[in-house]
Structure formats: C-alpha cells, structure tokens
Coordinates of C-alpha atoms in Angstrom, one line a residue:
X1 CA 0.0 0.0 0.0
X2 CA 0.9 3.5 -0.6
X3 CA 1.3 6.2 2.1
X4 CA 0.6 3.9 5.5
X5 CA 3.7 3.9 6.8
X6 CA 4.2 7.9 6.0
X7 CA 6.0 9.8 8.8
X8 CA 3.6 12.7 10.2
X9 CA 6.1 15.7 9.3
X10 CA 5.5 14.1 5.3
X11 CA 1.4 14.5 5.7
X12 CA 2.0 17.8 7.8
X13 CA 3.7 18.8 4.8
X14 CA 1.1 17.9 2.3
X15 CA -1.6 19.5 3.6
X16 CA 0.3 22.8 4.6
X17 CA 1.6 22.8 0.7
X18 CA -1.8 22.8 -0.5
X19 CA -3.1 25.2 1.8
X20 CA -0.2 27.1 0.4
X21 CA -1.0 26.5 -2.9
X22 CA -4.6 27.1 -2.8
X23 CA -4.1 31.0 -1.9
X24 CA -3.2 31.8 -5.4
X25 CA -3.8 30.3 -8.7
X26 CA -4.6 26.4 -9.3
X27 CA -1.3 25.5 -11.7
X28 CA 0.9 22.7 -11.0
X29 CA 3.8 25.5 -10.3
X30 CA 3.9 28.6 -8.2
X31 CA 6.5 30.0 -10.1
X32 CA 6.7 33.4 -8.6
X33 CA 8.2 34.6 -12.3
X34 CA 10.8 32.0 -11.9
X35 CA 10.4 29.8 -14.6
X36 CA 9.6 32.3 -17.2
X37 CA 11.7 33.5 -19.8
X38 CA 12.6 37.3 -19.2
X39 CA 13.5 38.9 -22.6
X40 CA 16.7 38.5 -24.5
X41 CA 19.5 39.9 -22.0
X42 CA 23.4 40.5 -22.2
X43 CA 25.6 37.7 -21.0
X44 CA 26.4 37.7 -17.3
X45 CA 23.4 39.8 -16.1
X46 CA 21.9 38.0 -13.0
X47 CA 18.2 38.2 -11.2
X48 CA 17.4 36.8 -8.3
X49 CA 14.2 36.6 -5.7
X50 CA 12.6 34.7 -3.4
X51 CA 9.4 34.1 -0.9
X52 CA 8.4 33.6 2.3
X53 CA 5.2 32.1 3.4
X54 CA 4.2 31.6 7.2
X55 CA 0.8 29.6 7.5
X56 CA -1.5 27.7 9.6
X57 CA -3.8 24.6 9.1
X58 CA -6.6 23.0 11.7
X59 CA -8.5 20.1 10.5
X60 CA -10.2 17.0 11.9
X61 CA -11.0 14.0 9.4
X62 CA -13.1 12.2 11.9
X63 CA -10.5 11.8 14.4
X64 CA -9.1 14.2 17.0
X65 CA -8.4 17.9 16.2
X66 CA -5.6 18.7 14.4
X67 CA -3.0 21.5 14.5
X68 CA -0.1 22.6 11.9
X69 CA 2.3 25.9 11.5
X70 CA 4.9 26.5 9.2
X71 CA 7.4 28.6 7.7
X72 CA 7.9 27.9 3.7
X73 CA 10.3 29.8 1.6
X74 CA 12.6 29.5 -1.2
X75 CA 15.3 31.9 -2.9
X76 CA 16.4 31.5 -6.3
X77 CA 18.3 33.2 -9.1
X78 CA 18.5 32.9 -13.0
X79 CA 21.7 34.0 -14.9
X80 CA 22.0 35.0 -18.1
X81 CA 24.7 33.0 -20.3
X82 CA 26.6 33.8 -23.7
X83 CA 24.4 32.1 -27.1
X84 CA 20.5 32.1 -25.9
X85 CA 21.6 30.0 -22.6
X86 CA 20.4 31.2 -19.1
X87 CA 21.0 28.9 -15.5
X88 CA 18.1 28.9 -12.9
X89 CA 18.4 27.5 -9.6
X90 CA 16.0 27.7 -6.8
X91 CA 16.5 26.4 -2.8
X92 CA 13.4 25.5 -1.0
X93 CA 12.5 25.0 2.9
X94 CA 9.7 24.0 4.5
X95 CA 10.0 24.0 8.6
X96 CA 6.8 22.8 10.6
X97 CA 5.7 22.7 13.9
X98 CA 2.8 20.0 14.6
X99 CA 0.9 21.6 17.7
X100 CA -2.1 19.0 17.8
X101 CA -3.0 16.6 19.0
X102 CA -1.4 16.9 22.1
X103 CA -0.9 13.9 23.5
X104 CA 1.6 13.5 20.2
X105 CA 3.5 16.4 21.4
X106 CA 5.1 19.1 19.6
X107 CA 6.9 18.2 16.4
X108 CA 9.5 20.1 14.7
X109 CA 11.0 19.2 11.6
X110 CA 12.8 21.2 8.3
X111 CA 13.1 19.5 5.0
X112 CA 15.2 21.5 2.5
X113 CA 16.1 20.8 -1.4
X114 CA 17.2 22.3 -4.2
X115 CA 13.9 22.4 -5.8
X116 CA 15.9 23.6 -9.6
X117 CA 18.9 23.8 -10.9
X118 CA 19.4 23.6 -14.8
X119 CA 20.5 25.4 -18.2
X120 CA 18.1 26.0 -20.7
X121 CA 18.9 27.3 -24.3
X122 CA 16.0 29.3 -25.5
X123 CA 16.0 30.1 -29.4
X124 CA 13.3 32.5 -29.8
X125 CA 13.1 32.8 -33.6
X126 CA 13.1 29.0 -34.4
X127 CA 10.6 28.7 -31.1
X128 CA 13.2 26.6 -30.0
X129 CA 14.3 25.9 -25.9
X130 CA 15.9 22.8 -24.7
X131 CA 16.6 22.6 -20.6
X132 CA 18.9 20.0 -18.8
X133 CA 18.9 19.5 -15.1
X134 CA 16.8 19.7 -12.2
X135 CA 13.2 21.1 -13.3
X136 CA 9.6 21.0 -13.2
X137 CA 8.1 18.4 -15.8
X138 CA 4.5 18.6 -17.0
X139 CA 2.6 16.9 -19.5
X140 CA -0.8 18.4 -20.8
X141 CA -2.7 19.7 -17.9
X142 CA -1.2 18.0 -15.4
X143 CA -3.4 14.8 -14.8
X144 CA -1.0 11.9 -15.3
X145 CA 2.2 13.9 -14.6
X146 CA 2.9 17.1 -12.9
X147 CA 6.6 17.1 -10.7
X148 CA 10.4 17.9 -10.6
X149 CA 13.2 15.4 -12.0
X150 CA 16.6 15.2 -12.9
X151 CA 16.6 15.3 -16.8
X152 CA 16.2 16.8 -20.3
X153 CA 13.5 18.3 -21.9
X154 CA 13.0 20.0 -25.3
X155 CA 10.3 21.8 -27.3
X156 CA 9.8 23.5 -30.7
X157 CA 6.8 25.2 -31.5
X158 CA 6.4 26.9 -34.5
X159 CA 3.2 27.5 -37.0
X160 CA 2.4 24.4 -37.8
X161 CA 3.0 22.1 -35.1
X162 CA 4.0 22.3 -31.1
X163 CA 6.3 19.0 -29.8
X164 CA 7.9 18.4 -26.5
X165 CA 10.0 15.5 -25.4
X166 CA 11.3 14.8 -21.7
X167 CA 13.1 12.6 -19.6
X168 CA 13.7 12.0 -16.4
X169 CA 15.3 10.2 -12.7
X170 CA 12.9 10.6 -8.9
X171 CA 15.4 9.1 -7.4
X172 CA 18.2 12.0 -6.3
X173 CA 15.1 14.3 -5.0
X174 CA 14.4 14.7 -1.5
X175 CA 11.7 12.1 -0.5
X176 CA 9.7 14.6 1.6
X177 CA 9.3 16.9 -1.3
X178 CA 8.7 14.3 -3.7
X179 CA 5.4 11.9 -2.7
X180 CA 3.8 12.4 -5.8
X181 CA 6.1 9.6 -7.2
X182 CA 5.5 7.3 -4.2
X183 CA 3.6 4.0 -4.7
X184 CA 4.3 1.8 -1.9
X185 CA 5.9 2.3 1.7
X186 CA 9.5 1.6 0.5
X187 CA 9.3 4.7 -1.8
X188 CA 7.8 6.9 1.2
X189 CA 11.2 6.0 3.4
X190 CA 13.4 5.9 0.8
X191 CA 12.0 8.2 -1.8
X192 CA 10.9 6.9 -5.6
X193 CA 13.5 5.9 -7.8
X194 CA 11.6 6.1 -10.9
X195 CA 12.6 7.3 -14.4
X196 CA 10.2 8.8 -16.6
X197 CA 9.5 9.6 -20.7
X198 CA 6.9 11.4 -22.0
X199 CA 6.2 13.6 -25.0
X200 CA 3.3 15.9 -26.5
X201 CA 2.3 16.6 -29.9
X202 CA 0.5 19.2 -30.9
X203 CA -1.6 20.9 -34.3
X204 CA -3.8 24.0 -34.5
X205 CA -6.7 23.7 -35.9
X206 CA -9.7 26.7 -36.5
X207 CA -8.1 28.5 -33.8
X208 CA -8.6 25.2 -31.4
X209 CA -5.4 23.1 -30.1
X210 CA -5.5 19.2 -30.6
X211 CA -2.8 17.0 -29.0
X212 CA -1.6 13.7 -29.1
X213 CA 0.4 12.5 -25.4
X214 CA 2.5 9.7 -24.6
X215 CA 4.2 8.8 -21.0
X216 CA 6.0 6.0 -20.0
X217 CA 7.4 5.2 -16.5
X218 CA 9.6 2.5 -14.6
X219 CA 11.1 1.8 -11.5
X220 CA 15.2 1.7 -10.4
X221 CA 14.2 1.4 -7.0
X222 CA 14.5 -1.7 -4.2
X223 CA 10.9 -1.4 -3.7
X224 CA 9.0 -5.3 -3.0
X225 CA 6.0 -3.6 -5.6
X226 CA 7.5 -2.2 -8.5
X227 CA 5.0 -0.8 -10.8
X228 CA 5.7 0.0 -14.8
X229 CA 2.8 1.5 -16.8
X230 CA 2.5 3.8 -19.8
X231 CA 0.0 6.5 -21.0
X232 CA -2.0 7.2 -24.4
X233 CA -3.6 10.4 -24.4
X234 CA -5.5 13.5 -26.5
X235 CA -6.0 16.8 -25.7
X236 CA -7.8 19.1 -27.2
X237 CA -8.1 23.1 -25.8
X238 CA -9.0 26.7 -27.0
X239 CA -11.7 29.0 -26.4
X240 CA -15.3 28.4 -26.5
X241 CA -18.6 31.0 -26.0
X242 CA -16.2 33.5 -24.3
X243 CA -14.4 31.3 -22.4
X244 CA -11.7 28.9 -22.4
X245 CA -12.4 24.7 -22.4
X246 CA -9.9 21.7 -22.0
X247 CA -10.5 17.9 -22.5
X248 CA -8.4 15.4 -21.9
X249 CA -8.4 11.5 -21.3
X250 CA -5.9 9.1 -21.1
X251 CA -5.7 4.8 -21.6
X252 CA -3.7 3.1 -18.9
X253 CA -1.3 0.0 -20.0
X254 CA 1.5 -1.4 -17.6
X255 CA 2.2 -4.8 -15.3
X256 CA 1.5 -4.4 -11.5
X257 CA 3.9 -5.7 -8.6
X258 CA 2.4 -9.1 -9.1
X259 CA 2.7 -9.3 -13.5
X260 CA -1.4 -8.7 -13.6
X261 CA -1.7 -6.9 -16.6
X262 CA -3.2 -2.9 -16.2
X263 CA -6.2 -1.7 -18.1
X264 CA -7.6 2.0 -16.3
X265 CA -8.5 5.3 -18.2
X266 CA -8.8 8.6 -16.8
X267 CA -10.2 11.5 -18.4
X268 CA -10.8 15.4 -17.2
X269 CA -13.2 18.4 -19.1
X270 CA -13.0 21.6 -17.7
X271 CA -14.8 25.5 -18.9
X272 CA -13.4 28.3 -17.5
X273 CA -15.1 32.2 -18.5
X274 CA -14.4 35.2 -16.8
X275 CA -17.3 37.9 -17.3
X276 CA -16.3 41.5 -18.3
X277 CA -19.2 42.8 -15.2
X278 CA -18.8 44.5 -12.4
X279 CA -16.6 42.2 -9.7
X280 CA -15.3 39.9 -12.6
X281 CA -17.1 37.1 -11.9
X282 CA -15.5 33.7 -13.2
X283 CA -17.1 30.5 -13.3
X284 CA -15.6 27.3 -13.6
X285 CA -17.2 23.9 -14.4
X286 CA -15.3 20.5 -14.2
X287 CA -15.5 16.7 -14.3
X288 CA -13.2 14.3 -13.6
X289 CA -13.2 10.6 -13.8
X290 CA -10.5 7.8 -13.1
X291 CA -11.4 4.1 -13.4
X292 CA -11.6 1.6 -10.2
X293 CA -11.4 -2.3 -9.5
X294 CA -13.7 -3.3 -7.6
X295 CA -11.6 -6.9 -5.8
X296 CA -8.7 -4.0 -4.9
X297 CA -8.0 -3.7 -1.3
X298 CA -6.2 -0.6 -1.9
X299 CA -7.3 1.9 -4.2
X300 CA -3.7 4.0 -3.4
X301 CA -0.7 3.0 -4.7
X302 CA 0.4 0.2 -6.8
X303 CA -0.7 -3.0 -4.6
X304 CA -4.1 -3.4 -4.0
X305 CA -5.3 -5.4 -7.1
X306 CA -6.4 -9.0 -5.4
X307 CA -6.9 -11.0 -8.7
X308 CA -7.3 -10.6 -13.0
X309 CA -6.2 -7.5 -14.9
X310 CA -5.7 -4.8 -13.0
X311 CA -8.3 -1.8 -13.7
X312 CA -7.6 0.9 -10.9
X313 CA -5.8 4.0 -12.6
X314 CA -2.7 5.2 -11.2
X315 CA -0.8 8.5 -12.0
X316 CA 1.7 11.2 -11.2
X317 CA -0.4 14.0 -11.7
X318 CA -2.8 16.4 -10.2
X319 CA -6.7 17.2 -10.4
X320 CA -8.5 19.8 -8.4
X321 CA -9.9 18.0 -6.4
X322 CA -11.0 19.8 -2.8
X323 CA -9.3 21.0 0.1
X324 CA -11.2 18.3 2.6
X325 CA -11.4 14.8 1.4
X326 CA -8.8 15.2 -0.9
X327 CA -9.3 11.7 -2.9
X328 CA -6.5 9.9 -4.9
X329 CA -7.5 10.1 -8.6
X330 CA -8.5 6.7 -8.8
X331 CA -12.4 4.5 -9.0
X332 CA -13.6 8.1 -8.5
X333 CA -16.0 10.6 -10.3
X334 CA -15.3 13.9 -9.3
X335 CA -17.8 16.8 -10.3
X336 CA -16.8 20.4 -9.5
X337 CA -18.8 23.9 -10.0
X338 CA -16.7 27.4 -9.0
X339 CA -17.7 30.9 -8.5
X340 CA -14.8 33.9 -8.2
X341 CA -15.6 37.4 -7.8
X342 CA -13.5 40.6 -6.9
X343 CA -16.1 42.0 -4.8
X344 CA -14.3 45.2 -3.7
X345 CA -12.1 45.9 -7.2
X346 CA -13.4 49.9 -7.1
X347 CA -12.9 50.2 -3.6
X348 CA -9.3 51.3 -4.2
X349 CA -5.8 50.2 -4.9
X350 CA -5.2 49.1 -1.3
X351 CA -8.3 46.5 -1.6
X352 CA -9.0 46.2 -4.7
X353 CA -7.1 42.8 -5.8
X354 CA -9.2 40.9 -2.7
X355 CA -10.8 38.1 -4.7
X356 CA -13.6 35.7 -3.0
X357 CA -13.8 32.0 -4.5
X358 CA -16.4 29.3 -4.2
X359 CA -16.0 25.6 -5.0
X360 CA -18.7 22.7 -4.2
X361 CA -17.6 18.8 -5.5
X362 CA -19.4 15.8 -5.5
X363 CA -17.5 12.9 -5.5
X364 CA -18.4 9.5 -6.5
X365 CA -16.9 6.2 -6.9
X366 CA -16.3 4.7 -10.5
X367 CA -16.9 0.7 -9.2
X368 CA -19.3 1.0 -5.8
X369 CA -17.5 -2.2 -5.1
X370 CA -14.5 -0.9 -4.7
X371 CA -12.6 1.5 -2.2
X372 CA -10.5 4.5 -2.4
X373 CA -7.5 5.9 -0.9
X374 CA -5.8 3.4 1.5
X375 CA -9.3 0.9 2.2
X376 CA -11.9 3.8 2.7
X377 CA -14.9 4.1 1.6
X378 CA -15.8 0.3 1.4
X379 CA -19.7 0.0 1.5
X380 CA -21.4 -0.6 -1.7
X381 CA -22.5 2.6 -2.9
X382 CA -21.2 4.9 -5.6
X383 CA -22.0 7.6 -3.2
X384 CA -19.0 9.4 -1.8
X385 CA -20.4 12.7 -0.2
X386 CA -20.0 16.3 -1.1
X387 CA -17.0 18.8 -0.5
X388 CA -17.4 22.8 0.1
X389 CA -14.5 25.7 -0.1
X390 CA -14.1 28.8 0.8
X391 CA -11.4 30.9 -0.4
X392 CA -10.2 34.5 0.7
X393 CA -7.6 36.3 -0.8
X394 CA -6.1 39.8 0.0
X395 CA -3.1 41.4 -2.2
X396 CA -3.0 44.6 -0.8
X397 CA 0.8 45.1 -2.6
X398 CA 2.3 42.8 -5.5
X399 CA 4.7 41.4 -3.4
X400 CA 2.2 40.7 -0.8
X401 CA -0.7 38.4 -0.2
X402 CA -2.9 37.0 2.7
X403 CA -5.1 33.9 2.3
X404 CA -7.6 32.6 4.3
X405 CA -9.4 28.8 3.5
X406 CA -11.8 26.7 4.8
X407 CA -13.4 23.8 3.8
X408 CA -16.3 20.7 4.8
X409 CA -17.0 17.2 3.6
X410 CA -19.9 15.4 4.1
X411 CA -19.5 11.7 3.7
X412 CA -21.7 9.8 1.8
X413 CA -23.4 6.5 1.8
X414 CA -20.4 4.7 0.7
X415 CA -19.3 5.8 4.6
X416 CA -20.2 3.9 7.8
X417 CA -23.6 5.2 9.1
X418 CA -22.8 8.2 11.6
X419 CA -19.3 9.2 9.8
X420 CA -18.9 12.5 10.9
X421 CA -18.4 16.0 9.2
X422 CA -14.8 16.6 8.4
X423 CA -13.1 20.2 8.3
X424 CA -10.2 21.8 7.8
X425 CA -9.3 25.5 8.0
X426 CA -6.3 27.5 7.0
X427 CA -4.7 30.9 6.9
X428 CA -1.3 32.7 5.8
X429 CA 0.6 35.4 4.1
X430 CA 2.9 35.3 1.3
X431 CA 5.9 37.4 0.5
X432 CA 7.3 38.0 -2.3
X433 CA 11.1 39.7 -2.5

C-alpha cells in the first residue's frame, strides 16, 4: 500500500503545501516569475528573488483535532549566459511545527532541497528551448504527470505544429518533497526511484489546439512492488462562447507488482469564463473521472489489485480536487462547479485585488464495489459525499498576499452510518522579494 507507513512531518507537509497552494492560482507550479523566460538579456546579467510564506492549518477527518504551523520559503536566481543560454536555480524550505494533538506532542521538523537547478537554451526565432537539469516536468494539464526530476527536456513550436520530449530520474530528490512519485511504503522512506518519458504533440486547428500525449514510466528502486505502466492520451483546448475549455483522457497499460496486466482510463473536461461585469465574476465547471477495481484492497498505490487484470488507474499527476477529502485520482467521479468574484475591485488600490472564491464537489466512486484511498470508503455505494470551499484572498501590494481557507466534507453513503463532518481550516501570508 501506498502512504501507510508515512511519517507525520511528510502529511503535515502535504496539507500545509496545498493550503499554500490554494491561496493563489490552481497550476501545478507557483512560479513566482521564476520559470519564465525574461526577454533577451546580455551575457552575465543575473536576477534573483525569493518568498516567504508563514501559515497555519486546523483540520479533523473524523479523528481528533488537528493543528499545523509553518514557515515555507525559497530563494532562487536565474543568470544569463553567452548564445541564448540562461542557469536557474532555486533552494526551498519548509519548517513545521505539529501543535495538535497533544498527546503527540510538539513536532518540529525542516526539510530542505534544491527544488531547480538547470541550463536551458532558448532560441526565440526558431521557437526553440531545450533545458537539462533539475526542473519541473508537466505533461498536458497535469493529470498523469505534474513534478520535478533530474533530466532533459525539449520543445519547438512553430506554425504548424507544437512537440515536447522529456526525460527523467525521482530518485536524487528529496523524499519529503517528492510523494507524488511514491507507490508503496519503501518509496515513502526511501524516496521513488523512478525514471520517466513522456512527450506531447500538438496541431492548431480553427483556432482550437489538438494533442496527441504519450508517458512512459519505470522503477530503479529496491521497492518489493514495483510498478511500470504507460500513458496514451488527446488533448484538445481553446476557447469556446467567451471562455476557455480543455478535454483530456488518457488509456492506462502497464504490469503491476504481481505481473497482472493494467487496463484504467482517466479523463478530465474543464470551462473556465471570466465575465467583463462588475466584480469579474469567473465561473468554472469541471468533471473528472479515473477508473476503479472493484476486488482491490487498496485503491492508493500500486498494490491493491487482489486478482485478474488490474483496472484501478494510477498517475503522477494532479486534479483539483477539494481541500477536505482530498481523494487519490483513482475509481472516483469527481464533479466540480466554481464561482470567483473581486467583490471590492473599485474600492481602491489598497483592496481592490481581494478576490472571493467558491468551489462545491461531488464525489463519486467509479466501481461501488470498490474503495478509495488506502481501504476507505468500502460500502457498496457509488456515493462518496460532497465537499465545500471557501477561499479569501487579499493582495494589498504585489509582493504581498494573505489567504484565508476553509473547507467541509460530508460523507456519503459509501461511509459507515454516523461518519462524521470533516473540516479543515487555513490561513497565511505570502511574500514576495
């Protein structure tokens, strides 16, 4: 199984990094205007930045009341090199301080990488970049992969045609910072020692964007489960009556940690449109499905499957997906509806980039006879519950923001009678230097 044997300071860190995460936008990267390309520059000229991002996060998932702080930060730098080549490097740190429950006593613990450090050529009349080194990969939206590696990656985009190839190692990152590739309890001790291929192909066609996406991934490590599988996808994007659509699916092929051969699918659609009123309202419709087995005894991770072909999907990826329950993308419909507004955007320049956001989910399960996460929700129901979110957000300066989020789940009938209301609230500031 994936995840059971996971120190606390690892899940302390996943849920303050998406409480982080959630006070601004909802991309795979904050890059704080690190990754992108300034313009053409003279050899040797060198920028530099960083952030620091105190927070706090309070939830209960049906057990006693939990408490979190932390301090995240990261400083980084990007250096202009002779012929179109520029270095980036970027430190990150994440201390936290586990308050509650007491009888666990306090918990301090740091975790520190180097989150990037690469070259990347970048030849802007042939559309041209290619990067080596320690980066964040992507492929399409994010759904089957979105996370840092050790390896190559190059793109051309031009007219006629978009293409990006990539490759790369898990296994040098730091294992706190790198769960996403974890898929049994050897790779949360020792960290996933996986390497990874993937590419993208893309057309445009009547102003829309169609895609054809490949992934293929292995494992180096010592792990008793290793776990190979590869990805067939299509994407297809642009903008539709005012606003701006995505749809994307992908079929699942591998071998499992006992040879049974994997079939899964997953497949996301999304409409975004942001209306030119008074407060900017956005609105933002989503659905989300990943297949499920229903004889797994895991739905988490790359054990699980108890006999026959292997149908539970299994990715590297992300999917907005709530700030409460917080499923694994796998035997799981996911149905989201978003509001945004800038309520007080003529109040001034002090208040006026405060922005209100709404989310409500309804979660499902794919097979009712299955389970997901690590063995939950096991009662025969398709009925998983429904999530609400609340999200404040207060940028009274560019180089400042506050965020305040809270969130419920309501479990459904997939859940043991009486399963009670889960919570979780959170609250920080992020700046920017």
């Amino acid at each position: 199984m994936k995840r059971t044997s996971t120190k606390t300071a690892l899940v302390a860190l996943t849920l303050l990094s998406f409480a982080l995460a959630n006070a601004g936008a909802q991309s795979p990267f904050v890059d704080d205007g690190f990754f992108a390309p300034p313009q053409a520059k003279a050899p040797w000229l060198l920028d530099w930045g960083g952030t620091v991002s105190p927070a706090v996060l309070s939830e209960s998932q049906g057990e006693p009341l939990s408490l979190v702080t932390g301090l995240s930060g990261n400083v980084w730098v990007r250096l202009s090199l002779p012929a179109g080549w520029q270095y980036y490097a970027r430190i990150r740190d994440n201390a936290l301080l586990t308050v509650l429950p007491v009888d666990a006593g306090f918990e301090l613990v740091n975790l520190w990488e180097v989150n990037a450090n690469y070259l990347q050529l970048t030849e802007a009349d042939a559309g041209f970049s290619l990067a080596l080194g320690r980066k964040a990969f992507q492929l399409g939206s994010g759904l089957v992969l979105s996370g840092n590696g050790d390896g190559v990656e190059a793109q051309l985009n031009n007219q006629l045609f978009s293409a990006k190839a990539f490759g790369f190692y898990t296994g040098l990152l730091e294992p706190g910072f790198s769960a996403v590739y974890a898929l049994d309890s050897w790779d949360d001790e020792n960290g996933a020692w996986r390497y990874i291929g993937g590419y993208s192909l893309g057309i445009g066609l009547y102003g829309q964007e169609l895609a054809l996406l490949g992934l293929y991934q292995g494992d180096f490590g010592q792990g008793s489960q290793p776990y190979t599988s590869w990805y067939s996808g299509l994407q297809a994007k642009g903008m539709l009556l005012g606003g701006e659509y995505l749809v994307e699916g992908y079929l699942e092929e591998g071998r499992g940690p006992d040879g049974a051969a994997i079939d899964a699918f997953a497949a996301t659609a999304r409409y975004n449109r942001v209306f030119k009123l008074a407060t900017t309202p956005g609105v933002t419709i989503q659905y989300s499905v990943a297949s499920g087995d229903p004889d797994r005894t895991a739905g988490d991770g790359s054990a699980g499957n108890a006999s026959g072909t292997d149908l539970a999907f299994q990715a590297f990826g992300q999917v907005s997906s709530g700030s409460v329950f917080r499923p694994y993308f796998s035997n799981i419909h996911i149905a989201r509806l978003g509001a945004s507004f800038r309520p007080l955007e003529r109040a001034g320049a002090f208040v006026r980039d405060s922005s209100l956001g709404l989310r409500y989910f309804y979660y499902a399960k794919y097979d009712m006879a299955g389970v997901v996460n690590v063995d939950d929700a096991a009662l025969p129901s398709h009925d998983l519950g429904h999530g609400v979110d609340l999200l404040v957000r207060w940028a009274p300066w560019n180089d400042v923001s506050i965020f305040l989020n809270a969130g419920a789940f309501l479990p459904g009938a997939a859940f043991p009678a009486g399963e009670a209301l889960r919570f979780t609230v959170s609250g920080g500031m992020s700046l920017s230097f």
